[in-house]
Coordinates of C-alpha atoms in Angstrom, one line a residue:
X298 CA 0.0 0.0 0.0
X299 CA 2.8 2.2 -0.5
X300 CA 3.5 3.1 3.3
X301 CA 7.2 2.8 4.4
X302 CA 7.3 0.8 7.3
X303 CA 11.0 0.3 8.3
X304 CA 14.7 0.6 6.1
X305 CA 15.8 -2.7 7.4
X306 CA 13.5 -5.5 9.1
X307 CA 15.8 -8.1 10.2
X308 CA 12.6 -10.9 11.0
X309 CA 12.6 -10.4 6.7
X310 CA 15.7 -10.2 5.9
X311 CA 18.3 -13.0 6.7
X312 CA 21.2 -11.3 8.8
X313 CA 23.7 -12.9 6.1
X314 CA 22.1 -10.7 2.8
X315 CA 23.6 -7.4 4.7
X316 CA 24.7 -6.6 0.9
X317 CA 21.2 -7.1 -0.4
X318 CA 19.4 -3.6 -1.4
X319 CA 15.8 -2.9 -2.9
X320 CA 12.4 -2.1 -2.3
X321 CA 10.0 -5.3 -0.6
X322 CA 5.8 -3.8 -1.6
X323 CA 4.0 -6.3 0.7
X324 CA 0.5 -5.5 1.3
X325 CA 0.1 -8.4 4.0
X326 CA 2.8 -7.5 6.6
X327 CA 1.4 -8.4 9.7
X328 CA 2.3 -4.7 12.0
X329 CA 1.5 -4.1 15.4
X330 CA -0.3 -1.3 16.1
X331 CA 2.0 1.5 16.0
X332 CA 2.5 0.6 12.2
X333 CA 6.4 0.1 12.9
X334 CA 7.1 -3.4 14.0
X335 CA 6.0 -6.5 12.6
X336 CA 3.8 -9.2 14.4
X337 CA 5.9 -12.4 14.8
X338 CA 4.1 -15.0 12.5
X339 CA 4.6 -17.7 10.0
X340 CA 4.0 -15.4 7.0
X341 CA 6.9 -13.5 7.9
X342 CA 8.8 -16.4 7.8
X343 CA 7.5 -17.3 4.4
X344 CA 9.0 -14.0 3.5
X345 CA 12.1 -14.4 4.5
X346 CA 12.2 -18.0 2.5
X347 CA 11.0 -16.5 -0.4
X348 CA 13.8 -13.6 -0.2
X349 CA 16.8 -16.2 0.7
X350 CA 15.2 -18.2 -2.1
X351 CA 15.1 -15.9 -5.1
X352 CA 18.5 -14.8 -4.4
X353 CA 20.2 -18.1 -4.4
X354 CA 18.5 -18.7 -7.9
X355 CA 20.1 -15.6 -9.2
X356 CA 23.4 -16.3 -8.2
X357 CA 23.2 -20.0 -10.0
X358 CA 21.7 -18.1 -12.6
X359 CA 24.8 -15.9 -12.6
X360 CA 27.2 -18.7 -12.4
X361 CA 25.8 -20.5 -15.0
X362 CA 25.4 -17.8 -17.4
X363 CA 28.1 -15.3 -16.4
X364 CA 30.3 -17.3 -14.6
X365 CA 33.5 -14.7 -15.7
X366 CA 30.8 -12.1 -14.2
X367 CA 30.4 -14.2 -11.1
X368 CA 34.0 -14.9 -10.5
X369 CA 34.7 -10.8 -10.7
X370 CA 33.0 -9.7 -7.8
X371 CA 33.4 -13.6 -5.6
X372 CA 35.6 -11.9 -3.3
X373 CA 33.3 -9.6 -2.5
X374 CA 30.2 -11.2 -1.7
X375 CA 31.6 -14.5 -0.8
X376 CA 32.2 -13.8 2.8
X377 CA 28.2 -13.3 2.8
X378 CA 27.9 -16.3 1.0
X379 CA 29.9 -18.6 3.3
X380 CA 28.0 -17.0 6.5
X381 CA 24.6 -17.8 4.9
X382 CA 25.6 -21.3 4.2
X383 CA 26.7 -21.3 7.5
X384 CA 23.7 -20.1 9.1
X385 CA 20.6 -21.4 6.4
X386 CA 20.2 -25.3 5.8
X387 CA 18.4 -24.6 2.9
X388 CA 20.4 -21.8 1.7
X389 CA 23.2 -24.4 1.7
X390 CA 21.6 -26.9 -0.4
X391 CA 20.9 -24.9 -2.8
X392 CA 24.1 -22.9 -3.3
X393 CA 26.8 -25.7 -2.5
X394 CA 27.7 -26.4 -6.6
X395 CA 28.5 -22.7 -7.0
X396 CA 30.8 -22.2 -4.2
X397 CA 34.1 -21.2 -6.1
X398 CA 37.6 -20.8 -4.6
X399 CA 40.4 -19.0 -5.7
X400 CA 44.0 -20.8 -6.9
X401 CA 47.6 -19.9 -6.6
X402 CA 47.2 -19.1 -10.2
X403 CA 43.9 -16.5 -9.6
X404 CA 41.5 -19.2 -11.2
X405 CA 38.2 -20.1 -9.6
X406 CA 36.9 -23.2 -9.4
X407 CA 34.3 -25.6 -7.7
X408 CA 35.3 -27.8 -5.0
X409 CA 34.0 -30.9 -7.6
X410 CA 36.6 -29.1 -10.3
X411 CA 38.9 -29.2 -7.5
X412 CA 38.7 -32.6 -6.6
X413 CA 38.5 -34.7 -10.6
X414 CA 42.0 -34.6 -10.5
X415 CA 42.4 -36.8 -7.2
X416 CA 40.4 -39.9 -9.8
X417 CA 38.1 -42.1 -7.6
X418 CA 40.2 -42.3 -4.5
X419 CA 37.8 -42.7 -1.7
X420 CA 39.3 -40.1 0.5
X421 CA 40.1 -36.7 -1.0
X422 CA 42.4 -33.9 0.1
X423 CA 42.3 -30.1 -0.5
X424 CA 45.1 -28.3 0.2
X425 CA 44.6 -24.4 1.0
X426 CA 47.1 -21.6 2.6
X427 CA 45.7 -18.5 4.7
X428 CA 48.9 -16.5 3.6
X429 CA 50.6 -16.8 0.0
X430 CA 53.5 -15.3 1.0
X431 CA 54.5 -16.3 4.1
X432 CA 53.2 -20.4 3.3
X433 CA 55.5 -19.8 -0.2
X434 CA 57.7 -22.9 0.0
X435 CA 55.1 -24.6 0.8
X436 CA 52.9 -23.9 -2.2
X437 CA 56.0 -24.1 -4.6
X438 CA 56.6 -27.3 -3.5
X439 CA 53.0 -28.4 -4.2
X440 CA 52.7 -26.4 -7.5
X441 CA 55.7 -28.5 -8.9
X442 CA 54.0 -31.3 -8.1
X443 CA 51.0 -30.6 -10.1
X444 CA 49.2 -30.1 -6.9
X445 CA 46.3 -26.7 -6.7
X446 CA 46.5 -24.6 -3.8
X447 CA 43.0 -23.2 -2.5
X448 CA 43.4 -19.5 -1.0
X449 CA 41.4 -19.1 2.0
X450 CA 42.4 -16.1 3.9
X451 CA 39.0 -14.7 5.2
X452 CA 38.6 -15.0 8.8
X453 CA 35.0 -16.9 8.3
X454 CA 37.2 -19.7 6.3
X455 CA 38.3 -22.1 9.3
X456 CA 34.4 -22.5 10.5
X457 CA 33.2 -22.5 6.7
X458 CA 36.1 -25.1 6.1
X459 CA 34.6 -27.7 9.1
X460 CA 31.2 -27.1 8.0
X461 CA 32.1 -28.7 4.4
X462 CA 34.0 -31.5 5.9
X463 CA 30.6 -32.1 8.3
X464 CA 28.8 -31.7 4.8
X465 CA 31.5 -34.0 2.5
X466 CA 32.5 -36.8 5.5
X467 CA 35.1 -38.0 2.4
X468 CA 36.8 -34.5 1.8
X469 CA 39.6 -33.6 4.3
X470 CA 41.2 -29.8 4.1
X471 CA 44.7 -29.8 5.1
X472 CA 46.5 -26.2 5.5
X473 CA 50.0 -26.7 3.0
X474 CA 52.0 -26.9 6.2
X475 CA 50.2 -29.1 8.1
X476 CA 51.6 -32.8 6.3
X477 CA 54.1 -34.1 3.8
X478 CA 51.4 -35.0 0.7
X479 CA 52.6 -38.4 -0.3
X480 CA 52.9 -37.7 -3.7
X481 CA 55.6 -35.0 -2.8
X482 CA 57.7 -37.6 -1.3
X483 CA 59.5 -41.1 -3.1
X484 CA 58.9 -44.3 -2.0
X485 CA 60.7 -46.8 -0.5
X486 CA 61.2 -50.3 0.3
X487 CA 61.3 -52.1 3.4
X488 CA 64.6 -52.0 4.2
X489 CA 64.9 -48.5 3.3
X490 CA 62.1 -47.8 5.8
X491 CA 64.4 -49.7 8.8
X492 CA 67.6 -48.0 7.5
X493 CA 65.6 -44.3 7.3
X494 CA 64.4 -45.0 11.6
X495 CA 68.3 -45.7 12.2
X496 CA 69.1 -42.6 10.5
X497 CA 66.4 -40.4 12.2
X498 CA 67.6 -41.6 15.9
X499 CA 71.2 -40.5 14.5
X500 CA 69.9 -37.0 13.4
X501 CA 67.5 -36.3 16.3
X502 CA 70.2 -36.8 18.8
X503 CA 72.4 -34.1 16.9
X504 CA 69.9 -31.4 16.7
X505 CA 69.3 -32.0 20.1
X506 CA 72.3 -31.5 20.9
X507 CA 73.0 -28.6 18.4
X508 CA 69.9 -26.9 19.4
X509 CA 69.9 -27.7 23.0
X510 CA 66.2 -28.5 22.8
X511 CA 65.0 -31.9 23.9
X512 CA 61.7 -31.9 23.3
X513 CA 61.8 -31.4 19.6
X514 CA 60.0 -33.9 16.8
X515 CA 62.1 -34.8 13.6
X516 CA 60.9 -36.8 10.7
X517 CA 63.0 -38.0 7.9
X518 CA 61.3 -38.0 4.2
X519 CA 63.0 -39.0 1.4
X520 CA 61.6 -36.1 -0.8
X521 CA 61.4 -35.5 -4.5
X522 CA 62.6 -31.8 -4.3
X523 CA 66.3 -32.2 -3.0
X524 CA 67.2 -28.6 -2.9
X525 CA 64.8 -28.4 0.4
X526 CA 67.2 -29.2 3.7
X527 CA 63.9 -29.0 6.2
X528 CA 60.6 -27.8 6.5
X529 CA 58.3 -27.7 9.7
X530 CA 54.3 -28.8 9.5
X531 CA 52.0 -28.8 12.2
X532 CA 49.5 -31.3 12.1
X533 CA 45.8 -30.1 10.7
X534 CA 44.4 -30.7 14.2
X535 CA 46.3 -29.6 16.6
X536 CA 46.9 -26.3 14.7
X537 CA 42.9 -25.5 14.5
X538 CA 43.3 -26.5 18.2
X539 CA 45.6 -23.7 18.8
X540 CA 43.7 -21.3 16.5
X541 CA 40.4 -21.9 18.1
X542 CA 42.2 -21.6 21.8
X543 CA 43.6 -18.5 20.8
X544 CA 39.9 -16.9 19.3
X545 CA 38.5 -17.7 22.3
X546 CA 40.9 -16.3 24.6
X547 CA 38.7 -13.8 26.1
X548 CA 36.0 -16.1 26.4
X549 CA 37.3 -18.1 30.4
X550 CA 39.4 -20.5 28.2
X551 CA 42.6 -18.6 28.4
X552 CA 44.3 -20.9 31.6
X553 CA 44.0 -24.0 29.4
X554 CA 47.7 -24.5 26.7
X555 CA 47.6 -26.7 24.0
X556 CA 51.0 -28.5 24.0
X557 CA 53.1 -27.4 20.2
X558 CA 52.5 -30.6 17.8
X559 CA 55.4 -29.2 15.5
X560 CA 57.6 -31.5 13.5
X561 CA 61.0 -30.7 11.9
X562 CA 60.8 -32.6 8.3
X563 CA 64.3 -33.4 7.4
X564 CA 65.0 -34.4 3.2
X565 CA 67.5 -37.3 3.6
X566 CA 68.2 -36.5 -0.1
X567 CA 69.7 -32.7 0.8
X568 CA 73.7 -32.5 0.7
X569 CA 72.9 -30.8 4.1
X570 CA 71.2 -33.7 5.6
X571 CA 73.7 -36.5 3.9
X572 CA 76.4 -34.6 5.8
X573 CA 75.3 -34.4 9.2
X574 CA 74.5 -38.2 8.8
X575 CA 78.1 -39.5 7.4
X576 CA 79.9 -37.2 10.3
X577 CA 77.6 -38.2 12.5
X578 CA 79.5 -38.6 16.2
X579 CA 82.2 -35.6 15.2
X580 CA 82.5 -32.6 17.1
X581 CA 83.0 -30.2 14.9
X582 CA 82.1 -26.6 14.3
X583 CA 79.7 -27.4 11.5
X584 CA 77.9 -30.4 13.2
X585 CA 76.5 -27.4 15.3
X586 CA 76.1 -25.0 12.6
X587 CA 74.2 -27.1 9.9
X588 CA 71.5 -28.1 12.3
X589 CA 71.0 -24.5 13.5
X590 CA 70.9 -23.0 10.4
X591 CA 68.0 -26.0 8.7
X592 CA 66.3 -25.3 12.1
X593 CA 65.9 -21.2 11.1
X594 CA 65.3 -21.0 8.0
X595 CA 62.3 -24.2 8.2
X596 CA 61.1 -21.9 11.1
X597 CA 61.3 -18.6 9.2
X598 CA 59.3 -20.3 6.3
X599 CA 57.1 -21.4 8.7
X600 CA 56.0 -18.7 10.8
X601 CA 56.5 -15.0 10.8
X602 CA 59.4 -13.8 13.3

């Protein structure tokens, strides 16, 4: 009846659609008597639906019409997107196939683009970094490989990455330094396995010992990429374990530590690394050297100072 009730009625419109602008002409809002609020009933509701409803069909409209459209302005809207999905079941349901992310290379694809080039292996992985340049070596690594790195930097990502795994019980997001992929590393037979354990007793005792630090984890992976000495991951769970401790820090959780889970990944097939191993039991200036120095720079490329 063209009498303007409010500029924003949030029983109508969805909390996550705070980019969403135009005119709703309802002649059936149920207001209260001072014209200004609504009434709390299920036609409000249906409202809302119909709202939440007509705009997920024009963004599948836009993806499958426009998609170059639709992939200009994702970075925008999709922080809206990802709450909505978030907070709306059916909202969800009917936007999951046009949820693009961004590559290392600025491409956007589908998480199903995404995941046809892991074949029909039962469990699937998607690796993503929060920081291109600090998680660099990491990515490298994967790109020469053949391997796509997701960009997922927005601060809604880690609770919009859980939800999906909820969602997809077979698809497992792993941060680029949170595990050696497999495919990054060679393989080896059995007696190379018992010879590596030998060897990885020898070289934790000297970075111990070079780094005065007893506590610390070392793996040794024969890996493809020999120029790499180390590198230090920190497994996926422990790492959302310390993220989420340290979000909710203000909320009474503060007291309570989550021990470090960090691992110092040594390439058996560095010069660096076939060194300390063939002199291992001297006491010389560079047994202490070498391990410092593979210790700070996998540190440096691991975290920011």
């Amino acid at each position: 009846s063209q009498v303007f009730v409010a500029d924003n009625i949030k029983e109508v419109i969805p909390e996550f659609l705070l980019l969403l602008k135009g005119v709703i002409d309802c002649p059936d809002l149920p207001l209260n008597v001072s014209r200004s609020f609504l009434q709390n009933d299920g036609f409000t509701g249906k409202i809302s639906d119909y709202i939440t409803r007509k705009i997920a069909d024009k963004l599948n409209g836009l993806f499958k019409n426009e998609r170059e459209n639709f992939e200009k302005f994702w970075d925008d809207i999709n922080p809206f997107i990802k709450f909505g999905i978030l907070k709306d079941e059916k909202f969800y349901q009917r936007v999951e196939k046009i949820v693009i992310y961004k590559t290392m290379d600025k491409k956007y694809i589908t998480l199903d683009e995404y995941l046809e080039g892991q074949g029909e292996k039962e469990e699937k992985t998607v690796y993503y970094a929060t920081d291109q340049a600090q998680q660099a070596q990491y990515i490298n690594l994967l790109k020469k490989n053949s391997i796509d790195t997701l960009l997922l930097e927005h601060p809604i990502d880690p609770a919009f990455i859980s939800f999906m795994e909820m969602k997809r019980e077979k698809v497992h997001f792993k941060r680029v330094d949170s595990d050696i992929s497999e495919l990054l590393k060679d393989s080896e037979g059995e007696e190379d396995k018992e010879a590596n354990k030998k060897e990885e007793r020898t070289l934790l005792e000297i970075f111990k010992k070079a780094l005065e630090n007893d506590k610390i984890k070392i793996q040794l992976e024969s890996l493809k990429e020999e120029d790499i000495p180390g590198m230090v991951i920190l497994s996926e769970d422990s790492r959302r374990m310390q993220e989420m401790m340290e979000r909710y820090s203000m909320g009474g959780m503060e007291g309570m530590s989550i021990p470090s889970e960090e691992t110092l990944v040594l390439n058996k097939k560095n010069k660096l690394i076939k060194y300390l191993i063939e002199n291992a039991g001297k006491d010389n200036e560079l047994m202490k050297i070498i391990p410092e120095h593979i210790y700070d720079l996998a540190m440096l490329s691991h975290k920011q100072l």
